[in-house]
CSV table of C-alpha atoms in Angstrom, one decimal:
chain,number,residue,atom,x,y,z
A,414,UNK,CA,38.4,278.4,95.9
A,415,UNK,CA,36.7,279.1,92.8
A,416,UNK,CA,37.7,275.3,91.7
A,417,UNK,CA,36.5,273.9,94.6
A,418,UNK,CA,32.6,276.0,94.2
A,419,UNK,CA,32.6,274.5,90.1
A,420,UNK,CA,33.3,271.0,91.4
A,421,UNK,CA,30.7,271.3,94.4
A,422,UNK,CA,28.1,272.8,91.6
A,423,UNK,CA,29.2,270.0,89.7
A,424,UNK,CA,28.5,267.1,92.1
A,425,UNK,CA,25.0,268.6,93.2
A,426,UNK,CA,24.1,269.5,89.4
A,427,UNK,CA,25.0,265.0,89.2
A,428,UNK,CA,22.9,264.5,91.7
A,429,UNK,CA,20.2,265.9,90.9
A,430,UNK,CA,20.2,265.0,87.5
A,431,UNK,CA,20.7,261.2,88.3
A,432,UNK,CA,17.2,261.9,90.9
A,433,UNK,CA,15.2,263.7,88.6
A,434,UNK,CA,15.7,260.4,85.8
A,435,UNK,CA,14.4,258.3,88.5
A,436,UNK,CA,11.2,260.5,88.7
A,437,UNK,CA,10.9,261.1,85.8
A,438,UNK,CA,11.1,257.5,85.1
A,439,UNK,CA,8.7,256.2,87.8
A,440,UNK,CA,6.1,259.1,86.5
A,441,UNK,CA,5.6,257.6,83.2
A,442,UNK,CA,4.4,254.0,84.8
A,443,UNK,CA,2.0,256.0,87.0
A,444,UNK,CA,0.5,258.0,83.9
A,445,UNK,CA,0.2,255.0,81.9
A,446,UNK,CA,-1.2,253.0,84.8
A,447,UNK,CA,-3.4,255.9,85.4
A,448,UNK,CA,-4.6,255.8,81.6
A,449,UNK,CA,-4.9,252.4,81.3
A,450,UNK,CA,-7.5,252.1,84.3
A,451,UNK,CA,-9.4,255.1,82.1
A,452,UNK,CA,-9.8,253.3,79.3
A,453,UNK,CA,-11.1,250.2,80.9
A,454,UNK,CA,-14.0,252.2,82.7
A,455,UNK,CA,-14.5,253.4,79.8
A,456,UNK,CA,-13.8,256.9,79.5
A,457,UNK,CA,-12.4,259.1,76.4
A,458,UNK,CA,-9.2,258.5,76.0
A,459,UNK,CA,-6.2,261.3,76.3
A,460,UNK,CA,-5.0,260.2,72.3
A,461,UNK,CA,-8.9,260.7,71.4
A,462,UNK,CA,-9.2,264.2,73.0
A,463,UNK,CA,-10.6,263.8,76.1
A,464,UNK,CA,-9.7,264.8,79.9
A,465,UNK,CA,-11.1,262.0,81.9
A,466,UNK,CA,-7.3,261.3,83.6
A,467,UNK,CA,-7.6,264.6,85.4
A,468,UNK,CA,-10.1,262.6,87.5
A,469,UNK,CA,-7.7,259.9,88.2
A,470,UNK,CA,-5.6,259.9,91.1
A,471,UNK,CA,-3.2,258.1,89.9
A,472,UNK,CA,-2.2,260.3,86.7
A,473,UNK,CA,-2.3,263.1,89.6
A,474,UNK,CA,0.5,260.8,91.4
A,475,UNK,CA,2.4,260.5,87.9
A,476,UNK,CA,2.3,264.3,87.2
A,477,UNK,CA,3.8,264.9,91.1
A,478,UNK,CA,6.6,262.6,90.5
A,479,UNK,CA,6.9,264.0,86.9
A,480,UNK,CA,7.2,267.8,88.9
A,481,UNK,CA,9.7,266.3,91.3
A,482,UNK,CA,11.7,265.3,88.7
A,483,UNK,CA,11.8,268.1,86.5
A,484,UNK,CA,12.4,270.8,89.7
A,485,UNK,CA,15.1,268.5,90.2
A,486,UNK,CA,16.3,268.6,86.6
A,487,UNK,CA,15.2,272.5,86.7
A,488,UNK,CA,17.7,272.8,90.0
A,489,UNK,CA,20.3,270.6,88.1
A,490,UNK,CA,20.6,273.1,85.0
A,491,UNK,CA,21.5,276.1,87.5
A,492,UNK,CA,24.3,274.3,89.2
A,493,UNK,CA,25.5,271.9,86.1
A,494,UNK,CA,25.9,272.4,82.2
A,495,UNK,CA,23.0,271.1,80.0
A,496,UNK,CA,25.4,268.6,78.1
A,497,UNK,CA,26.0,267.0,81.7
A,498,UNK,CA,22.2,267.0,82.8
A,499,UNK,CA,19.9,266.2,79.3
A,500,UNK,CA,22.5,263.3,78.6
A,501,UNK,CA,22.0,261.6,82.2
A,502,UNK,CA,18.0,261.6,81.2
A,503,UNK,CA,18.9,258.1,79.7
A,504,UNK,CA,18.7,256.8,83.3
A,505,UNK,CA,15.0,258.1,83.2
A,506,UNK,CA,15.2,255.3,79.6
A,507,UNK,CA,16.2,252.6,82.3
A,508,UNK,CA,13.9,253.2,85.3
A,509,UNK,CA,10.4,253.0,83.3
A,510,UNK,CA,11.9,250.3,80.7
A,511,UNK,CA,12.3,248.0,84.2
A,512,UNK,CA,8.9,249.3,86.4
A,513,UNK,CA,7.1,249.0,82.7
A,514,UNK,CA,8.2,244.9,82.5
A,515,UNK,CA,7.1,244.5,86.6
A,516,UNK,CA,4.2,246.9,86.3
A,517,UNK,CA,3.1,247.2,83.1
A,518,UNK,CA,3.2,243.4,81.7
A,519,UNK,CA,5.4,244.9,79.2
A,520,UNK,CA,8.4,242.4,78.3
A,521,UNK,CA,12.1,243.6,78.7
A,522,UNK,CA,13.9,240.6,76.8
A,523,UNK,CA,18.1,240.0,76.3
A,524,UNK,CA,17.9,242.9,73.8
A,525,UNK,CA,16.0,245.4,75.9
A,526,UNK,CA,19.0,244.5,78.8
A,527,UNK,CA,21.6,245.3,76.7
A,528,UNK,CA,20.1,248.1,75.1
A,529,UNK,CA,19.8,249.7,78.8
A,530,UNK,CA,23.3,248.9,79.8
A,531,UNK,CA,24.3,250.5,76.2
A,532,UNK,CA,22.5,253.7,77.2
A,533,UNK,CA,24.0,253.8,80.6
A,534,UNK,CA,27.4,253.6,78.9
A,535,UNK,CA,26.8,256.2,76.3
A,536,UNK,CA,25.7,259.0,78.4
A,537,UNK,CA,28.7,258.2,81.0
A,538,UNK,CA,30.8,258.7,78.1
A,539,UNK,CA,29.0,262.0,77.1
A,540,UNK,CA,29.5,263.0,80.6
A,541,UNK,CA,33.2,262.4,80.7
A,542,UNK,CA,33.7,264.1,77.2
A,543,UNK,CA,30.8,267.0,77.8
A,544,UNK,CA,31.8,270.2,76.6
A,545,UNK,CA,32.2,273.4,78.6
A,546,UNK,CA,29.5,275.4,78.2
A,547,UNK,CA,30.4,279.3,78.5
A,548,UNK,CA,30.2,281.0,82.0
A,549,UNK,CA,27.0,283.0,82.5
A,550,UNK,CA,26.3,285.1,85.7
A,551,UNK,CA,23.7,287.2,85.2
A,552,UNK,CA,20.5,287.9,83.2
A,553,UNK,CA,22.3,290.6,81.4
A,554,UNK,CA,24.4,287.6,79.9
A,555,UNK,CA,21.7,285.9,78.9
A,556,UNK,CA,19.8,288.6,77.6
A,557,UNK,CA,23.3,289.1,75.1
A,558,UNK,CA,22.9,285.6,74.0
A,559,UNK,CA,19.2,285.2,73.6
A,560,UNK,CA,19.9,288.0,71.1
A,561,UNK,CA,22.0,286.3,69.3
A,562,UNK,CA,21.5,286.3,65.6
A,563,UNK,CA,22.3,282.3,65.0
A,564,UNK,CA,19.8,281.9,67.8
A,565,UNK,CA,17.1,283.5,67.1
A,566,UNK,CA,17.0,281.9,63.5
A,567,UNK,CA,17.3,278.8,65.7
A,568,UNK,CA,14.2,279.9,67.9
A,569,UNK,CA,12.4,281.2,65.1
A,570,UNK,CA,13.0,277.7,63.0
A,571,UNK,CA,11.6,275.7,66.4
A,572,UNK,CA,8.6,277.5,66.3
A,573,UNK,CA,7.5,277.4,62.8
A,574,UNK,CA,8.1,273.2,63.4
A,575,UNK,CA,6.6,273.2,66.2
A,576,UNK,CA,3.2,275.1,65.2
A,577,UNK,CA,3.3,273.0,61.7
A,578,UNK,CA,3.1,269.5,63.6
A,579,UNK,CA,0.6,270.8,65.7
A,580,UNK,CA,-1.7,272.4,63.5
A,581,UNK,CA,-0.8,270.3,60.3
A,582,UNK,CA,0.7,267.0,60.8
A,583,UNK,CA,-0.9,266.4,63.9
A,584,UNK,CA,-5.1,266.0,63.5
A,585,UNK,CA,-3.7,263.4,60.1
A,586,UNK,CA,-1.0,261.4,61.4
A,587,UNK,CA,-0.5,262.1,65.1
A,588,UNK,CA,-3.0,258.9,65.9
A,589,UNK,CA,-0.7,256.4,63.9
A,590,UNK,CA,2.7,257.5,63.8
A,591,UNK,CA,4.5,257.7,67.1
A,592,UNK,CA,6.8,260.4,65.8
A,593,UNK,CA,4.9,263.1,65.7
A,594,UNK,CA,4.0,263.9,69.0
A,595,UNK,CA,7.1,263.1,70.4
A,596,UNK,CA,8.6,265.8,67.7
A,597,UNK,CA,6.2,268.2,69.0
A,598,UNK,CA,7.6,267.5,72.9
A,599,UNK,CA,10.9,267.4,71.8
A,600,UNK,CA,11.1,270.6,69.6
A,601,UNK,CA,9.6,272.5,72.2
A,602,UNK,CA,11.6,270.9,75.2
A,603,UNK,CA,15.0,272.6,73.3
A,604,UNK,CA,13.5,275.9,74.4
A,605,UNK,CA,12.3,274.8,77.7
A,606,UNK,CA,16.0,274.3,78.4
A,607,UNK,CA,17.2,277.4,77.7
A,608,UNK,CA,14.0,279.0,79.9
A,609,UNK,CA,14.8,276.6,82.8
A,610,UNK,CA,18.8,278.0,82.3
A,611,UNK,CA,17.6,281.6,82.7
A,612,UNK,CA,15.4,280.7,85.4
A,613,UNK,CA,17.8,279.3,87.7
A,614,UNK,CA,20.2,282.1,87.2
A,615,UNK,CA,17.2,284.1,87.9
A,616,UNK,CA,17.0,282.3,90.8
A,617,UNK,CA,20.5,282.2,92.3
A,618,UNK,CA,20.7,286.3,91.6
A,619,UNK,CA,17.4,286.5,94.0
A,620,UNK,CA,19.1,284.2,96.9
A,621,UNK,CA,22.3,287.0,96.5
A,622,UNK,CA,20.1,289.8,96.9
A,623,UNK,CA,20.2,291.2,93.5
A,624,UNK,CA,16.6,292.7,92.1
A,625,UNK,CA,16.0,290.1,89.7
A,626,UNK,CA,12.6,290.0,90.3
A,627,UNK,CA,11.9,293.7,88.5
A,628,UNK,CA,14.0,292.0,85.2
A,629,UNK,CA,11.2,291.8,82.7
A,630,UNK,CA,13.2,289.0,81.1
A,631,UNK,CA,12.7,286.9,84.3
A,632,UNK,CA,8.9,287.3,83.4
A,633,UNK,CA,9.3,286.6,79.9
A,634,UNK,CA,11.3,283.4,80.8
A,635,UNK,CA,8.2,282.0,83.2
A,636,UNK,CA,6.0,282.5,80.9
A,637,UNK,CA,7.8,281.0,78.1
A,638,UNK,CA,8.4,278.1,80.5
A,639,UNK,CA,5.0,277.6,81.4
A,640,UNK,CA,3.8,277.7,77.6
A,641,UNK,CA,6.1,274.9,76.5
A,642,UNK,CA,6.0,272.5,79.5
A,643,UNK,CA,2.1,272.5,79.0
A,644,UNK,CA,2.6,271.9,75.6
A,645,UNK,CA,5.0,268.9,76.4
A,646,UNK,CA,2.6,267.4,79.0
A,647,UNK,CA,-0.9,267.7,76.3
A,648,UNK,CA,1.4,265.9,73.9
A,649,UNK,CA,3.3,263.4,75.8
A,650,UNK,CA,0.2,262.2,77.2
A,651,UNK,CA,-1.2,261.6,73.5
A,652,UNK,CA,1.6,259.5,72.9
A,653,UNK,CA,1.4,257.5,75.9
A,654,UNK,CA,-1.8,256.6,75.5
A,655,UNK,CA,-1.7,255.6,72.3
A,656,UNK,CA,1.8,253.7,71.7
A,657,UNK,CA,3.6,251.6,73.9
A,658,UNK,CA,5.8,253.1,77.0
A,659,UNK,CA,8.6,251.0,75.9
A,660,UNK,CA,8.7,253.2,72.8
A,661,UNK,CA,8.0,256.6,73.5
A,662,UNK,CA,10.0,257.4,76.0
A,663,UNK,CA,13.5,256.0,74.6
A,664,UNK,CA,12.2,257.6,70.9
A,665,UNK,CA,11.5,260.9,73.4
A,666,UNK,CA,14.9,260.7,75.0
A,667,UNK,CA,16.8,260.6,71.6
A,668,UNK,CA,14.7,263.6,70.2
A,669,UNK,CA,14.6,265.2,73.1
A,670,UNK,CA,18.3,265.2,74.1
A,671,UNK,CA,19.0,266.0,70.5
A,672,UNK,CA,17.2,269.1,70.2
A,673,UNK,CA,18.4,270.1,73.7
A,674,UNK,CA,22.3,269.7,72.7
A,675,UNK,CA,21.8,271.6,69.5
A,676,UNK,CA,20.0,274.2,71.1
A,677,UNK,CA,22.8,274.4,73.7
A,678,UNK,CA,25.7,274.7,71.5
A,679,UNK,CA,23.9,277.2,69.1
A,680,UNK,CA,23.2,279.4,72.9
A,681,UNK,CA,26.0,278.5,74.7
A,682,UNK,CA,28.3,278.3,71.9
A,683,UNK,CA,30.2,275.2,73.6
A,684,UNK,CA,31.4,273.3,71.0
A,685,UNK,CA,34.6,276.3,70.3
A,686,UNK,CA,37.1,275.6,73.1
A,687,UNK,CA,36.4,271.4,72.5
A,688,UNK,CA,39.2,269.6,71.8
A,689,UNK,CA,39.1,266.4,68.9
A,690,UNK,CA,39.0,263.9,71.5
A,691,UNK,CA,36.2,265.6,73.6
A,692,UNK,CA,34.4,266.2,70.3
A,693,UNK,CA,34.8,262.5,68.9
A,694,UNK,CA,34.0,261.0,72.6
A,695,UNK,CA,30.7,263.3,72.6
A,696,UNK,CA,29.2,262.0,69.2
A,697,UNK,CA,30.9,258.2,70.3
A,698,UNK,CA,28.7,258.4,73.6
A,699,UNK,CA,25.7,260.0,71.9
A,700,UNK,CA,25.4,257.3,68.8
A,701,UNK,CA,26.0,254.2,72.2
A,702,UNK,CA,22.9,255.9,73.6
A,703,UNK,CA,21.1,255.5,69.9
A,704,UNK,CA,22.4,252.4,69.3
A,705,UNK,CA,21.3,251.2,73.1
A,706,UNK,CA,17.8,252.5,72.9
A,707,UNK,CA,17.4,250.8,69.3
A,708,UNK,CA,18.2,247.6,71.1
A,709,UNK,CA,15.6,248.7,73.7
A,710,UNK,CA,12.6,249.1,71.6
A,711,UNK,CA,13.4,247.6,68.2
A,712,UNK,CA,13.1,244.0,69.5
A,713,UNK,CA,10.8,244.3,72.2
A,714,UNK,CA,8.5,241.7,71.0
A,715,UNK,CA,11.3,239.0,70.4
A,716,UNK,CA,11.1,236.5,73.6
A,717,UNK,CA,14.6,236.0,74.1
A,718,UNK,CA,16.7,235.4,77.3
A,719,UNK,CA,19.8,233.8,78.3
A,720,UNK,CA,18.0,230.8,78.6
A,721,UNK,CA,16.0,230.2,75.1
A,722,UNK,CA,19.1,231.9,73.7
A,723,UNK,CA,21.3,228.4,75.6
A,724,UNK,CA,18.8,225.8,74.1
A,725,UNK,CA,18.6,227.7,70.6
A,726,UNK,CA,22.2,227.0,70.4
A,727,UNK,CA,22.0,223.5,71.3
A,728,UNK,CA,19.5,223.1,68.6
A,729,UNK,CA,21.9,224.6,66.1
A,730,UNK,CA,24.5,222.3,67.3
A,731,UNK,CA,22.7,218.8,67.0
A,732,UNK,CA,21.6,219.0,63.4
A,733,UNK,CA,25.5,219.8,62.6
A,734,UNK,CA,26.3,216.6,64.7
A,735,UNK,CA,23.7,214.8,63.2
A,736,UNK,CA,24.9,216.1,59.5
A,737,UNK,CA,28.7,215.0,60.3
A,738,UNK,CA,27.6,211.8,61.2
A,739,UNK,CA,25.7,211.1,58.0
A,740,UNK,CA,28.8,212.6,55.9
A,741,UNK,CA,31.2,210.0,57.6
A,742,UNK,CA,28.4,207.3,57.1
A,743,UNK,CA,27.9,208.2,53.5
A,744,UNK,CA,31.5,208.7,53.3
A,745,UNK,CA,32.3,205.0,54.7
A,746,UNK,CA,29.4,203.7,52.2
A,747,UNK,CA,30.9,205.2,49.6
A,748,UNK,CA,34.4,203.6,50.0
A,749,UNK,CA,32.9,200.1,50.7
A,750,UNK,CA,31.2,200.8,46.7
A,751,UNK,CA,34.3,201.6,45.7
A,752,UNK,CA,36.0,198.9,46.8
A,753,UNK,CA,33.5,196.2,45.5
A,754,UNK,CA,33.8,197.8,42.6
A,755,UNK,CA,37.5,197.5,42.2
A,756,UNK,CA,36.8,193.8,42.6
A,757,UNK,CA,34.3,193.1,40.4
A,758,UNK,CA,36.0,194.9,37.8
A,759,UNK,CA,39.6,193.8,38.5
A,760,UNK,CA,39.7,190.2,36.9
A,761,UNK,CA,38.5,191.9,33.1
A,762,UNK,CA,41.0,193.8,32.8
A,763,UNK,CA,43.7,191.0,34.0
A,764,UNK,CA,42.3,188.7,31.3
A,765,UNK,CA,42.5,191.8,28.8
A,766,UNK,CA,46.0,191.9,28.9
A,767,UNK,CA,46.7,188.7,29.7
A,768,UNK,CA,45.5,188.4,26.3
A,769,UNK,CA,47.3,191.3,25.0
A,770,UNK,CA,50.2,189.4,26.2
A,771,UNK,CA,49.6,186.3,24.9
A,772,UNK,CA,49.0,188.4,21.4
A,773,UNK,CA,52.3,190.6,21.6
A,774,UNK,CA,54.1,187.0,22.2
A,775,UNK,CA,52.2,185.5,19.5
């Protein structure tokens, strides 16, 4: 009975992680398109400080599909382990890469494709080979492990990073380097996780009847929640109004997913009961999603496609033709020399020794 619960937690927890990408996805189109059509009127710009897009009905329908997908992904956490949800958020990589090339006049060339299909790959891999994180079923076991010595070192580190590039790094390089403020999301996102975690077992001990709601640490949780995801939004929007989509949200999902699975291995301790293969398969998948998104970004102003790609080969093929040609041309020049050659030097050298022999019989 119990195995038949984990694998109906685990089939919702898939599905709505698999729906929360497409949000997700679809929300950063909207935002963008919603900036965009700001900064044509006009208006000050998110990256420049301003709050014009809070005006704009269409950054409001962005933020509303944004919501939908993250109480989706919220939901997913409380039924599924965070090394099967965060990796599946390179779906979310997929969706805007293909609205932001129909929508967005932003080009999604041979490279982009495979990088996509790469990504896909990876996280089913991580999926497969995702370790078990430890069974929690109560606040009181999460209080234990928020506790936790090697996590509040963790914690504490994430903080001092995060306040650094916001209050440092960020007013002198956040306007020109796109890693910034995608560090600042993604830093902050590791503890949004865990909150989110706490929350929906928070959640799942109020639909049993149990008095979370008195639990301080419920409150605590919230709040904590609330501080980083409006931290996220202020900063993601920077970003996306000041770089392209098609490079801040793969750059997000790596940082992102990589400060969410350290964070959940340092909480949830799940690397300990992993076997080699799971372990190797779990860094395997991860680097495919790297390697995929690379693909995405790295080349998106290269216009190639299965066709160019054809008639570049074809190119490459006729100067080799044409080269062999003039090699067996030269070639056949070369021996008609030679043999005019032989000709015009043959009758010397018979008279030379005909008149060697005419000497050696003198």
């Amino acid at each position: 009975m119990g195995q038949d619960r984990g694998k109906y937690d685990f089939y919702i927890g898939l599905g709505l992680a698999i729906s929360s990408s497409a949000f997700i996805g679809g929300s950063f189109i909207l935002k963008k398109k919603g900036l965009l059509r700001l900064a044509r009127k006009g208006s000050m710009r998110a990256g420049q400080g301003g709050h014009a897009y809070l005006k704009e009905w269409l950054w409001w329908a962005g933020l509303l599909s944004m919501g939908a997908g993250e109480a989706a992904n919220f939901a997913a956490y409380a039924f599924a382990p965070a090394t099967l949800v965060t990796p599946l958020g390179a779906l979310s990589v997929l969706v805007s890469s293909v609205l932001s090339s129909h929508f967005l006049s932003e080009r999604l060339n041979l490279h982009g494709k495979l990088g996509c299909l790469l990504s896909i790959l990876g996280s089913t891999t991580m999926v497969i080979h995702a370790p078990k994180e430890e069974e929690i079923n109560s606040l009181d076991d999460m209080a234990k492990k928020l506790v936790d010595p090697g996590f509040v070192v963790f914690a504490t580190f994430v903080v001092i990073v995060a306040l650094i590039l916001i209050f440092v790094v960020g007013p002198r390089h956040g306007q020109t380097n796109i890693l910034v403020y995608i560090a600042i999301c993604s830093v902050i996102g590791a503890l949004s996780v865990s909150c989110v975690k706490g929350l929906g077992i928070a959640i799942k001990e109020v639909i049993a009847g149990k008095p979370t709601i008195r639990n301080p640490l419920s409150w605590l949780l919230l709040l904590s929640l609330v501080t980083c995801v409006s931290t996220q939004i202020n900063y993601l929007n920077k970003a996306l109004d000041i770089f392209n989509t098609s490079l801040v949200t793969p750059i997000y999902y790596v940082f992102f997913t990589t400060s969410v699975l350290t964070c959940s291995a340092i909480l949830f301790k799940e690397w300990e009961h992993m076997g080699p293969d799971d372990i190797i398969g779990t860094f395997a998948g991860f680097v495919t999603i790297i390697v995929g998104i690379f693909l995405l970004h790295a080349f998106k102003d290269v216009s190639i496609n299965l066709a160019s790609l054809a008639v570049s080969m074809r190119k490459e093929e006729r100067p080799a033709s044409v080269a062999n040609g003039l090699a067996t041309h030269a070639s056949y020049e070369l021996l008609d020399s030679d043999t005019t050659v032989d000709m015009e030097v043959g009758p010397p050298f018979e008279s030379v020794s005909r008149r060697n022999g005419t000497t050696a019989a003198l």
